Backbone as numpy.savetxt, mean C-alpha at the origin, in Angstrom:
# Nx Ny Nz CAx CAy CAz Cx Cy Cz
-44.48 18.22 -9.54 -43.29 17.64 -10.19 -43.09 16.97 -8.74
-42.10 16.05 -8.69 -41.78 15.34 -7.57 -40.26 15.87 -6.78
-39.84 15.84 -5.21 -38.63 15.55 -5.98 -38.16 14.26 -5.59
-37.27 14.03 -6.43 -35.95 12.80 -6.06 -35.14 12.99 -5.22
-34.83 12.53 -3.67 -34.45 12.87 -2.85 -33.51 11.98 -2.74
-32.80 10.63 -2.97 -32.15 10.01 -3.86 -31.18 10.02 -4.60
-31.86 10.61 -5.36 -30.81 11.03 -6.63 -29.63 12.31 -6.03
-30.46 13.29 -5.54 -29.65 14.43 -4.77 -28.31 14.03 -3.96
-29.16 13.25 -3.66 -28.01 13.05 -2.01 -26.79 12.19 -2.89
-27.30 10.73 -3.95 -26.14 10.06 -4.20 -25.46 11.66 -5.85
-25.91 12.64 -5.94 -24.74 13.88 -6.99 -24.02 14.27 -6.18
-24.81 14.55 -4.81 -23.94 15.41 -3.72 -22.51 14.70 -3.52
-22.34 12.96 -2.98 -21.59 12.17 -2.64 -20.67 11.57 -3.81
-21.67 11.48 -4.87 -20.42 11.73 -6.31 -19.51 13.14 -6.12
-20.25 14.06 -6.18 -18.97 15.07 -6.41 -18.02 15.50 -5.34
-18.41 14.86 -3.94 -17.90 14.69 -2.76 -16.38 13.75 -3.83
-16.82 13.11 -3.62 -15.72 12.14 -4.42 -14.67 12.22 -5.63
-15.27 12.93 -6.17 -13.90 13.66 -7.28 -13.37 14.03 -6.51
-14.06 15.82 -5.77 -12.95 16.59 -5.42 -11.88 16.60 -4.63
-11.90 14.84 -4.19 -11.05 14.59 -2.67 -10.02 14.50 -3.26
-9.03 15.35 -2.60 -7.60 15.03 -4.03 -7.29 14.23 -3.62
-6.71 13.38 -4.37 -5.62 11.74 -4.37 -4.74 11.86 -2.74
-4.17 12.61 -2.62 -3.16 12.89 -1.31 -4.45 11.68 -0.08
-5.85 11.95 0.32 -6.40 12.00 1.29 -6.69 9.94 1.06
-6.61 9.38 -0.22 -6.34 8.28 -0.43 -5.42 7.78 0.30
-4.46 8.48 0.35 -3.08 7.05 0.57 -3.10 7.49 2.13
-3.22 8.06 3.00 -2.96 7.72 4.57 -3.41 6.52 5.40
-2.20 6.67 5.65 -2.32 4.64 5.86 -2.91 4.54 7.69
-2.90 3.90 8.14 -3.10 3.52 9.40 -1.45 3.79 10.67
-0.69 3.84 10.17 1.10 3.59 9.80 1.14 4.64 8.91
3.10 5.52 9.63 3.29 6.11 8.83 4.32 4.96 8.07
3.67 5.40 6.75 4.23 4.40 5.79 5.33 5.11 4.47
5.38 6.90 5.22 6.08 7.04 3.87 7.98 7.31 4.17
8.36 6.73 3.30 9.43 6.53 3.25 10.67 5.40 2.57
11.42 5.58 2.63 12.13 4.70 2.11 12.69 3.50 2.71
12.11 1.84 2.09 11.96 0.80 3.38 12.46 -0.11 2.38
14.20 -0.78 3.00 14.52 -1.62 2.51 14.09 -3.17 2.97
13.76 -4.29 1.95 13.50 -5.48 2.37 15.00 -6.73 3.07
14.36 -6.88 4.15 15.72 -7.27 4.94 15.46 -9.61 4.49
14.52 -9.71 4.84 14.43 -11.50 4.64 12.46 -11.60 4.80
12.37 -13.27 3.84 11.38 -12.93 4.15 10.00 -13.88 4.34
9.52 -14.84 5.18 9.40 -15.73 5.89 8.02 -16.26 4.88
8.70 -17.70 4.59 7.39 -18.72 3.88 6.50 -19.62 4.76
6.03 -20.27 5.34 5.41 -21.51 5.78 6.74 -21.55 7.39
6.34 -20.68 7.26 7.39 -20.72 8.47 9.24 -21.06 8.78
9.65 -20.25 7.57 10.99 -20.61 7.20 11.50 -18.98 6.42
12.35 -19.00 7.69 13.32 -17.36 6.82 14.30 -17.70 6.25
13.84 -16.57 5.65 14.90 -16.96 4.43 15.37 -15.45 3.97
17.01 -15.12 3.96 17.00 -13.53 3.85 17.23 -13.42 2.27
16.69 -12.48 2.32 15.99 -11.83 1.13 16.46 -9.93 1.05
17.52 -9.30 0.41 17.16 -7.90 0.26 17.36 -7.58 -0.99
16.52 -7.72 -2.35 16.14 -7.56 -3.20 15.59 -6.41 -3.87
14.98 -6.48 -2.74 14.18 -4.58 -3.32 14.08 -4.42 -1.76
13.73 -2.87 -2.72 13.42 -1.72 -1.72 12.62 -0.92 -2.55
12.02 0.07 -1.94 10.95 0.78 -2.07 10.70 2.10 -1.68
10.25 3.12 -2.05 9.79 4.36 -1.32 8.02 4.47 -1.44
7.35 4.93 -0.40 5.87 5.08 -0.19 6.14 6.97 -0.24
5.49 7.41 -1.38 5.25 9.13 -1.23 3.95 9.73 -0.66
3.67 10.24 -0.18 2.66 11.61 -0.18 1.30 11.48 -0.74
2.01 11.54 -1.69 0.86 11.71 -3.06 0.44 10.53 -3.35
0.15 9.47 -2.93 -0.12 8.31 -2.97 -0.29 6.97 -4.06
1.52 7.34 -4.08 2.76 6.63 -5.47 3.44 6.30 -4.13
3.50 4.69 -5.54 5.18 3.64 -4.64 5.62 3.81 -6.26
7.18 3.99 -5.49 8.34 3.42 -6.65 9.16 2.58 -6.22
9.30 1.46 -6.68 9.99 0.67 -6.41 11.41 0.43 -6.88
12.89 1.28 -5.48 14.25 1.21 -5.85 14.82 0.27 -6.33
14.38 -0.45 -5.90 14.98 -1.56 -6.53 14.44 -3.17 -6.14
14.49 -3.30 -7.28 12.94 -4.75 -7.28 13.60 -6.00 -8.53
12.92 -6.72 -8.45 13.16 -8.21 -9.83 11.97 -7.31 -10.84
12.04 -7.04 -11.69 11.35 -6.17 -12.77 9.47 -7.08 -12.83
10.21 -8.87 -12.68 8.33 -9.51 -12.55 7.75 -9.16 -11.54
8.44 -8.07 -10.78 7.93 -8.23 -9.25 7.08 -6.35 -8.94
7.94 -5.64 -9.94 8.09 -4.37 -9.94 6.82 -3.92 -9.48
6.38 -3.04 -8.25 4.89 -3.18 -8.07 4.91 -0.79 -8.33
5.60 -0.58 -9.43 5.45 1.11 -9.00 4.31 1.08 -9.48
3.65 2.55 -8.95 2.16 3.09 -8.82 1.69 3.88 -7.93
0.50 3.41 -8.07 0.04 4.03 -6.99 -0.25 3.24 -5.52
-1.20 4.05 -5.15 -1.42 2.72 -3.33 -2.48 3.80 -2.64
-2.96 3.18 -2.02 -4.06 3.61 -1.22 -3.75 2.56 0.24
-5.23 3.31 1.78 -4.80 2.32 2.59 -6.53 2.23 3.41
-6.38 1.19 3.56 -8.00 1.24 4.61 -7.35 0.30 5.57
-7.21 1.05 6.63 -6.68 0.45 7.91 -5.16 0.07 7.55
-5.35 -1.39 8.06 -3.82 -1.78 7.91 -3.40 -2.61 6.42
-4.33 -2.08 5.39 -4.59 -2.75 4.82 -3.91 -1.71 3.35
-2.93 -2.28 2.70 -2.47 -1.03 1.76 -2.47 -1.47 0.55
-2.90 -1.42 -0.17 -3.54 -1.74 -1.73 -2.53 -1.00 -2.74
-1.83 -2.40 -3.01 -0.99 -1.31 -4.69 -1.83 -1.47 -5.98
-1.53 -0.36 -5.79 -1.54 -0.37 -7.82 -1.35 -0.18 -8.66
-0.29 -0.87 -8.64 -0.09 -0.89 -9.83 0.36 -1.40 -11.07
1.24 -1.98 -11.74 1.18 -3.30 -13.00 0.79 -4.15 -12.98
1.48 -4.92 -11.13 1.17 -6.27 -10.13 0.31 -5.29 -9.68
-0.80 -5.51 -9.33 -1.71 -5.13 -8.25 -1.46 -5.98 -6.85
-1.79 -5.70 -6.17 -1.86 -6.41 -4.79 -2.71 -5.50 -3.36
-2.76 -6.83 -2.28 -2.72 -5.41 -0.91 -1.66 -6.59 -0.31
-1.32 -5.74 0.77 -0.43 -6.03 1.75 -0.66 -6.02 3.47
-0.69 -6.72 4.12 -0.81 -5.81 5.56 0.13 -6.02 6.42
-0.65 -5.15 7.08 0.80 -4.83 8.32 0.79 -5.83 9.68
1.66 -6.71 9.37 0.93 -7.34 10.69 1.83 -7.04 12.17
3.46 -6.25 11.61 3.70 -5.44 12.18 4.57 -4.74 12.22
4.45 -3.42 13.13 4.80 -1.67 12.60 5.08 -1.54 13.95
6.99 -1.14 14.24 7.25 -0.05 14.88 7.96 1.78 14.16
7.34 1.70 13.63 8.27 3.17 13.08 9.14 2.86 12.05
10.20 1.94 12.38 11.61 2.40 12.04 11.55 0.30 11.08
10.62 -0.79 11.39 10.66 -2.10 11.40 8.98 -2.61 10.67
8.74 -3.31 9.49 7.42 -3.81 9.57 7.98 -5.25 9.32
6.07 -5.76 9.29 6.06 -7.15 8.95 4.95 -7.23 7.62
5.15 -7.25 6.96 4.14 -7.21 5.18 3.45 -8.07 5.00
2.53 -9.06 4.92 1.85 -10.03 4.17 1.05 -10.00 3.17
1.47 -10.84 2.44 1.10 -10.61 0.67 -0.45 -10.48 0.85
-1.56 -10.54 0.81 -2.66 -11.04 0.20 -3.11 -11.36 -0.31
-2.38 -11.39 -1.95 -2.75 -12.11 -2.93 -1.59 -12.53 -3.76
-0.46 -12.73 -3.59 0.48 -13.42 -4.53 1.72 -14.22 -3.09
1.22 -15.44 -3.21 1.78 -16.40 -2.63 1.74 -16.41 -1.18
1.37 -15.09 -0.88 0.71 -15.35 1.47 2.31 -14.99 1.90
3.04 -14.92 1.77 4.65 -14.51 2.52 4.45 -12.87 3.43
5.59 -13.55 4.00 5.98 -12.68 4.81 7.14 -11.38 4.58
7.57 -10.58 4.23 8.16 -9.70 4.47 8.46 -9.10 5.22
10.05 -8.61 5.51 10.71 -8.16 7.20 11.15 -6.51 5.88
10.87 -5.72 6.61 10.92 -4.30 5.60 11.86 -3.89 7.39
13.30 -2.29 6.29 13.20 -1.85 7.61 13.04 -0.58 6.71
12.95 1.13 8.00 13.14 1.61 7.61 14.21 2.71 6.80
15.15 3.61 5.54 16.14 3.55 5.66 16.17 5.03 5.16
15.21 4.87 4.72 15.23 6.89 5.14 13.84 7.66 5.15
């Protein structure tokens, strides 16, 4: 009987993927853990004051929208790949971290209109 090496390698990779804790997938290139308040947004170069949203990124890979318009509430899971945050809630999408200094971030929506949200860490 011949060994099917590829099948064994695939099985090992699959087992590793299953046993990896969910929190490992939430690690981002930047420390986004904590509560953030939106201060303004930019669309086509126009700055618009908008403090209608705040949310909390948690270490366990979930994000909770503390204050949001119901239609854009993205509470649920999230994961990261470099500077891209993958939102996995009711309204999935991707946010790209354009600027970060530990206390503020600029997040570009890659899927929902392309606006840029400027947020401030509040906790």
